[in-house]
PDB file of C-alpha atoms in Angstrom:
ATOM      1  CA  UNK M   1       3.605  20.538  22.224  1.00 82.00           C
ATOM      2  CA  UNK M   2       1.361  19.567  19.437  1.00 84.00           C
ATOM      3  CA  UNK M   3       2.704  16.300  17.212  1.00 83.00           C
ATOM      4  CA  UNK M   4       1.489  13.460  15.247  1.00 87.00           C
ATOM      5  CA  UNK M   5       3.249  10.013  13.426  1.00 87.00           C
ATOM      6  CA  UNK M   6       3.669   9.732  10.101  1.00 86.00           C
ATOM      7  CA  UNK M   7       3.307   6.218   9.209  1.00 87.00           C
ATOM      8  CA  UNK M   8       2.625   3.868   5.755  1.00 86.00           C
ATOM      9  CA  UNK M   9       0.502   0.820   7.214  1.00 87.00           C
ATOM     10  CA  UNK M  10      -2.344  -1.258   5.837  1.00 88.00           C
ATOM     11  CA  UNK M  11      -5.365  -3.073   6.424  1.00 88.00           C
ATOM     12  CA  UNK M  12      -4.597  -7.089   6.359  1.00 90.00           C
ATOM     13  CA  UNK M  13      -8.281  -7.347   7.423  1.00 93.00           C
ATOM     14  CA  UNK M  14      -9.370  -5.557   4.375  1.00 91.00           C
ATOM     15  CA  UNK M  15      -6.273  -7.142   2.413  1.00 92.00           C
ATOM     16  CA  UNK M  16      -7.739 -10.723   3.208  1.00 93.00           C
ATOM     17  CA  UNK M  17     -11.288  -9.762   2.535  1.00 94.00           C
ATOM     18  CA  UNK M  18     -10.349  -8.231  -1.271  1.00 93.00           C
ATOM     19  CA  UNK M  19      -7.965 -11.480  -1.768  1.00 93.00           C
ATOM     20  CA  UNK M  20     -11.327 -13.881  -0.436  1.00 94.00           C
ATOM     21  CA  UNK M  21     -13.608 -11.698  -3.197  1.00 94.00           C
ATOM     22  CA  UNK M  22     -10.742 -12.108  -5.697  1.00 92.00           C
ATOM     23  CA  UNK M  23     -11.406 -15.994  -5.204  1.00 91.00           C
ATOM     24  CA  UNK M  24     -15.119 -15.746  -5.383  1.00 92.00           C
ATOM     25  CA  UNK M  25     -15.262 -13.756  -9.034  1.00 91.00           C
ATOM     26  CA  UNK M  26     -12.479 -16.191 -10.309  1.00 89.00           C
ATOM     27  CA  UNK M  27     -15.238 -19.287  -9.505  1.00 87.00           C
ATOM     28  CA  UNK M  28     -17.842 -17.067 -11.580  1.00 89.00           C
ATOM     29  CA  UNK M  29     -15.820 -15.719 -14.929  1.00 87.00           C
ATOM     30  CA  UNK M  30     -16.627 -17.499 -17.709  1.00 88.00           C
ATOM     31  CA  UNK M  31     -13.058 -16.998 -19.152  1.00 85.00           C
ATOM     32  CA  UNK M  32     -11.808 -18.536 -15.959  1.00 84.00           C
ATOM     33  CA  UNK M  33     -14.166 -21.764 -16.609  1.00 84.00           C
ATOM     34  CA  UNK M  34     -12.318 -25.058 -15.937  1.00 83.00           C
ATOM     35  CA  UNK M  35      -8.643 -23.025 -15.448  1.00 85.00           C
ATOM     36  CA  UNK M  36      -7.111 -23.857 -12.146  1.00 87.00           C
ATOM     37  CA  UNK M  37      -6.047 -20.251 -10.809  1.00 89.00           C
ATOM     38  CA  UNK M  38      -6.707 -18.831  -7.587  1.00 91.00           C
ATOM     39  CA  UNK M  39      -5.053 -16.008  -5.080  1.00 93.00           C
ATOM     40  CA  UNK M  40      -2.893 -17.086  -1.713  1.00 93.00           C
ATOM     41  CA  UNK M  41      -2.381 -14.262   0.928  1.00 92.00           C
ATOM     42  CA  UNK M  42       0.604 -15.432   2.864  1.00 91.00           C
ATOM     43  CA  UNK M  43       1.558 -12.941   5.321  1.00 87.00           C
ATOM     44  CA  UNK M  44       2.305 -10.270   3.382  1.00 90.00           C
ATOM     45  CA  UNK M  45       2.348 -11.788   0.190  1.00 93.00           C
ATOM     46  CA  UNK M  46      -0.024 -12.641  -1.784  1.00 93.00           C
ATOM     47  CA  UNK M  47       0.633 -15.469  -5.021  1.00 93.00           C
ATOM     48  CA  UNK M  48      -0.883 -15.631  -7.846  1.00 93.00           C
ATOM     49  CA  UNK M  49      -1.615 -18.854  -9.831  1.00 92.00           C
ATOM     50  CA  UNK M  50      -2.888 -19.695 -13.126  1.00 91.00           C
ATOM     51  CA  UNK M  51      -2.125 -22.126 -16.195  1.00 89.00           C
ATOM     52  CA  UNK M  52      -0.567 -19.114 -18.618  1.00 87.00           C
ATOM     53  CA  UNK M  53       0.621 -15.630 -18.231  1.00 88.00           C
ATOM     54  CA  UNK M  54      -2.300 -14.119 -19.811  1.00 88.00           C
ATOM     55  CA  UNK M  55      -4.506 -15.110 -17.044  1.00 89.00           C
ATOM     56  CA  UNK M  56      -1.999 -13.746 -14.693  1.00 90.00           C
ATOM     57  CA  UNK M  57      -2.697 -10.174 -16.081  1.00 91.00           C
ATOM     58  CA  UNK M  58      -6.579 -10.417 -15.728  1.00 91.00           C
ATOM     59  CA  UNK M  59      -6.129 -11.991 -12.092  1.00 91.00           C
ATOM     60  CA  UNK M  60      -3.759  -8.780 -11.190  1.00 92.00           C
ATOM     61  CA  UNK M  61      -6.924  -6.201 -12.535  1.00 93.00           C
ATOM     62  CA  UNK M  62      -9.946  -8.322 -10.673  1.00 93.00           C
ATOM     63  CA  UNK M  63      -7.295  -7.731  -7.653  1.00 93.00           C
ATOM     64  CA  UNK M  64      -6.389  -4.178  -8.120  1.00 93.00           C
ATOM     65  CA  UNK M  65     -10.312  -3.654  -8.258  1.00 94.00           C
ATOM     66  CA  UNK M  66     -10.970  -5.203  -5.484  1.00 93.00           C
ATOM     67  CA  UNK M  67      -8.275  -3.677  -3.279  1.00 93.00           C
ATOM     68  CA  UNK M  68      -9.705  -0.248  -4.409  1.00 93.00           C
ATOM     69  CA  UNK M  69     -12.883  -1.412  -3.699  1.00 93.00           C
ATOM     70  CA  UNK M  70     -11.429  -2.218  -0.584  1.00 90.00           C
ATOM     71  CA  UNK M  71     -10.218   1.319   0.160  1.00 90.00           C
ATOM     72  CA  UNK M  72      -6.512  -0.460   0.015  1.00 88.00           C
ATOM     73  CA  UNK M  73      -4.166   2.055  -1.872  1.00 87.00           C
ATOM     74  CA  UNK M  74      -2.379   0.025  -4.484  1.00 88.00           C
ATOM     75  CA  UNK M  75       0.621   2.264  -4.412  1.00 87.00           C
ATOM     76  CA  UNK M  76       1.397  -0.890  -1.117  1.00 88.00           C
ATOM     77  CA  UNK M  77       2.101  -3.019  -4.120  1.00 90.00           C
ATOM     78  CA  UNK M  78       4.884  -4.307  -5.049  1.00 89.00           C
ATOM     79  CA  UNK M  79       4.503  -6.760  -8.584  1.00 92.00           C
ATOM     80  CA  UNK M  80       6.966  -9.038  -9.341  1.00 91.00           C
ATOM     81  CA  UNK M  81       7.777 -10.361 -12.198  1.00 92.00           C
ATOM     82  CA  UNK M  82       5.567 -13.378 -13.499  1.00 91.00           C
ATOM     83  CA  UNK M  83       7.407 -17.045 -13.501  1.00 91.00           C
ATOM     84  CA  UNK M  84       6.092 -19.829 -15.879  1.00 90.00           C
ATOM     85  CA  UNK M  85       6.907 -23.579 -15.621  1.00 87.00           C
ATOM     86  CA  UNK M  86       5.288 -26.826 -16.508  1.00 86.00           C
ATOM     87  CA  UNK M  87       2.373 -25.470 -17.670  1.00 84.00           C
ATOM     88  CA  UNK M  88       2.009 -23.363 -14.696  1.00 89.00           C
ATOM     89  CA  UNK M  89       2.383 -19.545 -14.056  1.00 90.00           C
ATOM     90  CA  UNK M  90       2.446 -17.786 -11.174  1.00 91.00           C
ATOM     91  CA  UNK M  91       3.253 -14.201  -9.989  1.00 92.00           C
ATOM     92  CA  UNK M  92       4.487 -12.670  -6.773  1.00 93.00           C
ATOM     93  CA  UNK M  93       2.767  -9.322  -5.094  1.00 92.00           C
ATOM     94  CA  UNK M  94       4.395  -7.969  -1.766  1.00 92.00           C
ATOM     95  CA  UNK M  95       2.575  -5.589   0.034  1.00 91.00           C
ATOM     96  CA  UNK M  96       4.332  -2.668   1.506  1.00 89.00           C
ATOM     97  CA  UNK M  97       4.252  -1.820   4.826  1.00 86.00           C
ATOM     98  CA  UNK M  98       6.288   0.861   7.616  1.00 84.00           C
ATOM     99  CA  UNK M  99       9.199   3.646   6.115  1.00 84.00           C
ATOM    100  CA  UNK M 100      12.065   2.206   5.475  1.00 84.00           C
ATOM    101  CA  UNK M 101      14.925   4.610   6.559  1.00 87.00           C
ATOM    102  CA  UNK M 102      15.712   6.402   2.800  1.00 87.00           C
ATOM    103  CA  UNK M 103      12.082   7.189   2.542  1.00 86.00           C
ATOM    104  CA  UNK M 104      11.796   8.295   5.892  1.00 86.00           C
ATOM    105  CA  UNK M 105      14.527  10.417   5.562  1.00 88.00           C
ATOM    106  CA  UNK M 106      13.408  11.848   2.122  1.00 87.00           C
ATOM    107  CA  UNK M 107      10.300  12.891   3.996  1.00 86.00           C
ATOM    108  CA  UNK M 108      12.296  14.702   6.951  1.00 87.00           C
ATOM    109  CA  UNK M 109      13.879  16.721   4.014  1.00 88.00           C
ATOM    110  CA  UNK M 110      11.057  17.797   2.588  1.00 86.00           C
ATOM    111  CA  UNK M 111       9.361  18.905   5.698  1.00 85.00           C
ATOM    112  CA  UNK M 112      12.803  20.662   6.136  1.00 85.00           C
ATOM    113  CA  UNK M 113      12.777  22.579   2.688  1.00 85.00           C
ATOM    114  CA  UNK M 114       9.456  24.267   3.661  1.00 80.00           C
ATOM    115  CA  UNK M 115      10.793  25.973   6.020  1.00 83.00           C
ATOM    116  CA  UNK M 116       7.997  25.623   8.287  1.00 80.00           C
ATOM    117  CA  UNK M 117       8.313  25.963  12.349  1.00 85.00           C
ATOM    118  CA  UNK M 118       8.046  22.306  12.831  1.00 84.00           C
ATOM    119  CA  UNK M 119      10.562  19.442  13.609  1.00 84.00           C
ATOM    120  CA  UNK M 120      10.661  16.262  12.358  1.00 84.00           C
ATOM    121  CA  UNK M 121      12.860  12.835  13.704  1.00 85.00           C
ATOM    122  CA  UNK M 122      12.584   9.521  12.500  1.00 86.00           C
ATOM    123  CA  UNK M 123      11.265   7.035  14.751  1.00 85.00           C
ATOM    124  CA  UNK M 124      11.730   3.499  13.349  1.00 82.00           C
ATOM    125  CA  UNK M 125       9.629   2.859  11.130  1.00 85.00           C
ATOM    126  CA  UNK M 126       7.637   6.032  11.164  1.00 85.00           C
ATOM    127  CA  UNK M 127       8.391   9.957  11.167  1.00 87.00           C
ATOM    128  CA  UNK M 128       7.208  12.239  14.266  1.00 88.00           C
ATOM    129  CA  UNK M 129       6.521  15.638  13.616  1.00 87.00           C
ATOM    130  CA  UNK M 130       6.146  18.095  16.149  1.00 88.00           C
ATOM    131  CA  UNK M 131       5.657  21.895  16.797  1.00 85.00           C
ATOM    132  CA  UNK M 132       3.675  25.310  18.466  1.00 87.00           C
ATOM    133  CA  UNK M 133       1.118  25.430  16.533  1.00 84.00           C
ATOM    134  CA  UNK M 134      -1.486  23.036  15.230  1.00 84.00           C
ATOM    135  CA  UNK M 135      -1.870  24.919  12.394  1.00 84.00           C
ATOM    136  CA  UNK M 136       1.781  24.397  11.248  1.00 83.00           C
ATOM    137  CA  UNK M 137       1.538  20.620  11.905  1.00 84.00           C
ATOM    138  CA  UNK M 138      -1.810  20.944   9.554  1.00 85.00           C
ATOM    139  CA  UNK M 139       0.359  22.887   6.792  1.00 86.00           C
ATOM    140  CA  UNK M 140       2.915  20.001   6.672  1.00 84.00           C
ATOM    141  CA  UNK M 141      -0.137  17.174   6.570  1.00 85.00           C
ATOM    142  CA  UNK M 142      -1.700  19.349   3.413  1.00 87.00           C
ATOM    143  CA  UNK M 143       2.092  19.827   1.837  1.00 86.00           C
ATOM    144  CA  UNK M 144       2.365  15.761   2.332  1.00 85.00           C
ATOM    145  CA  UNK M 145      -1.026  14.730   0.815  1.00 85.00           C
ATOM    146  CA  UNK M 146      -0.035  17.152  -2.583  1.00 85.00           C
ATOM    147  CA  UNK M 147       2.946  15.206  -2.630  1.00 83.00           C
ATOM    148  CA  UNK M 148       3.213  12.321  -5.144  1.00 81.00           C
ATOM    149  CA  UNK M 149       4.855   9.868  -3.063  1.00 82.00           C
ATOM    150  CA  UNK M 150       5.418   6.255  -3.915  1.00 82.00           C
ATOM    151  CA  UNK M 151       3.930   4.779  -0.757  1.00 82.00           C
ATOM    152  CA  UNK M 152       0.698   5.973   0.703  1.00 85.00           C
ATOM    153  CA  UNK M 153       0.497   7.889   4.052  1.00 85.00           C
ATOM    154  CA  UNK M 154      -1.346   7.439   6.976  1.00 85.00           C
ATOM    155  CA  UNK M 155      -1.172  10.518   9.838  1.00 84.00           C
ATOM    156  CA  UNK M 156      -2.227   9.102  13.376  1.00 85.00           C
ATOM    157  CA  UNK M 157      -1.298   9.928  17.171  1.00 80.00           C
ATOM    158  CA  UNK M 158      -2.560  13.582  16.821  1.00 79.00           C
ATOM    159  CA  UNK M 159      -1.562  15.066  19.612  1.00 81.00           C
ATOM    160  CA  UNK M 160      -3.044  18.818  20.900  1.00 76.00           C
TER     161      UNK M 160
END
């Protein structure tokens, strides 16, 4: 029977690469001149440093850009709030990776409410859909992608 996996993964490769370019534009803005700021990818989170919270918010758009420029979806992102002490600020970004189980099963449901000859089971941290046709399994990719869901989507192991 056809199926494919449902999953929400990322790039780190491309995540590292967009956090290294970050770096290189904050050594050539003028505005960031002199200012000790700079990105850190640590596993899955990267830190942001800089002297004031202002700088903070033009360090998260040269990121965002480069993540997009990246072909990183920054729907992954998760901002925390920014923290400021001793004339330092710094801000926290976790990326977002897998379905956790509410999402997953939010996803079942919907696949569920189209009434469409396909099942769907949640498999860790992905979902498995299978069924007859590949045409059905199609339908529920196209129904998913017009979907505004909070995490992007990634559909692999296509199976015929």
């Amino acid at each position: 029977m056809p199926s494919f996996d449902i999953v929400s993964e990322l790039d780190m490769h491309e995540v590292s690469n967009a956090v290294d370019q970050a770096n290189r534009e904050l050594g050539t803005r003028y505005d960031f001149n002199k200012v000790d700021a700079k990105f850190e990818l640590a596993g899955e989170v990267i830190t942001l440093h800089a002297e004031v919270d202002f700088q903070l918010q033009q360090m998260m758009d040269i990121l965002r850009n480069k993540l997009v420029g990246r072909k990183v979806d920054i729907k992954s992102l998760d901002i925390g709030e920014p923290h400021t002490a001793n004339m330092r600020a710094r801000q926290l970004v976790t990326l977002k990776q897998g379905l956790d189980q509410p999402f997953s099963k939010k996803i079942v449901k919907m696949i569920k409410d189209k009434k469409l000859k396909v099942q769907a089971q949640v498999q860790g941290d992905q979902v498995r859909v299978t069924g007859k046709k590949r045409d059905d399994l199609q339908e529920v990719m196209a129904m998913l992608r017009g979907e505004d869901l909070e995490l992007p989507l990634q559909y692999t192991n296509f199976r015929d």
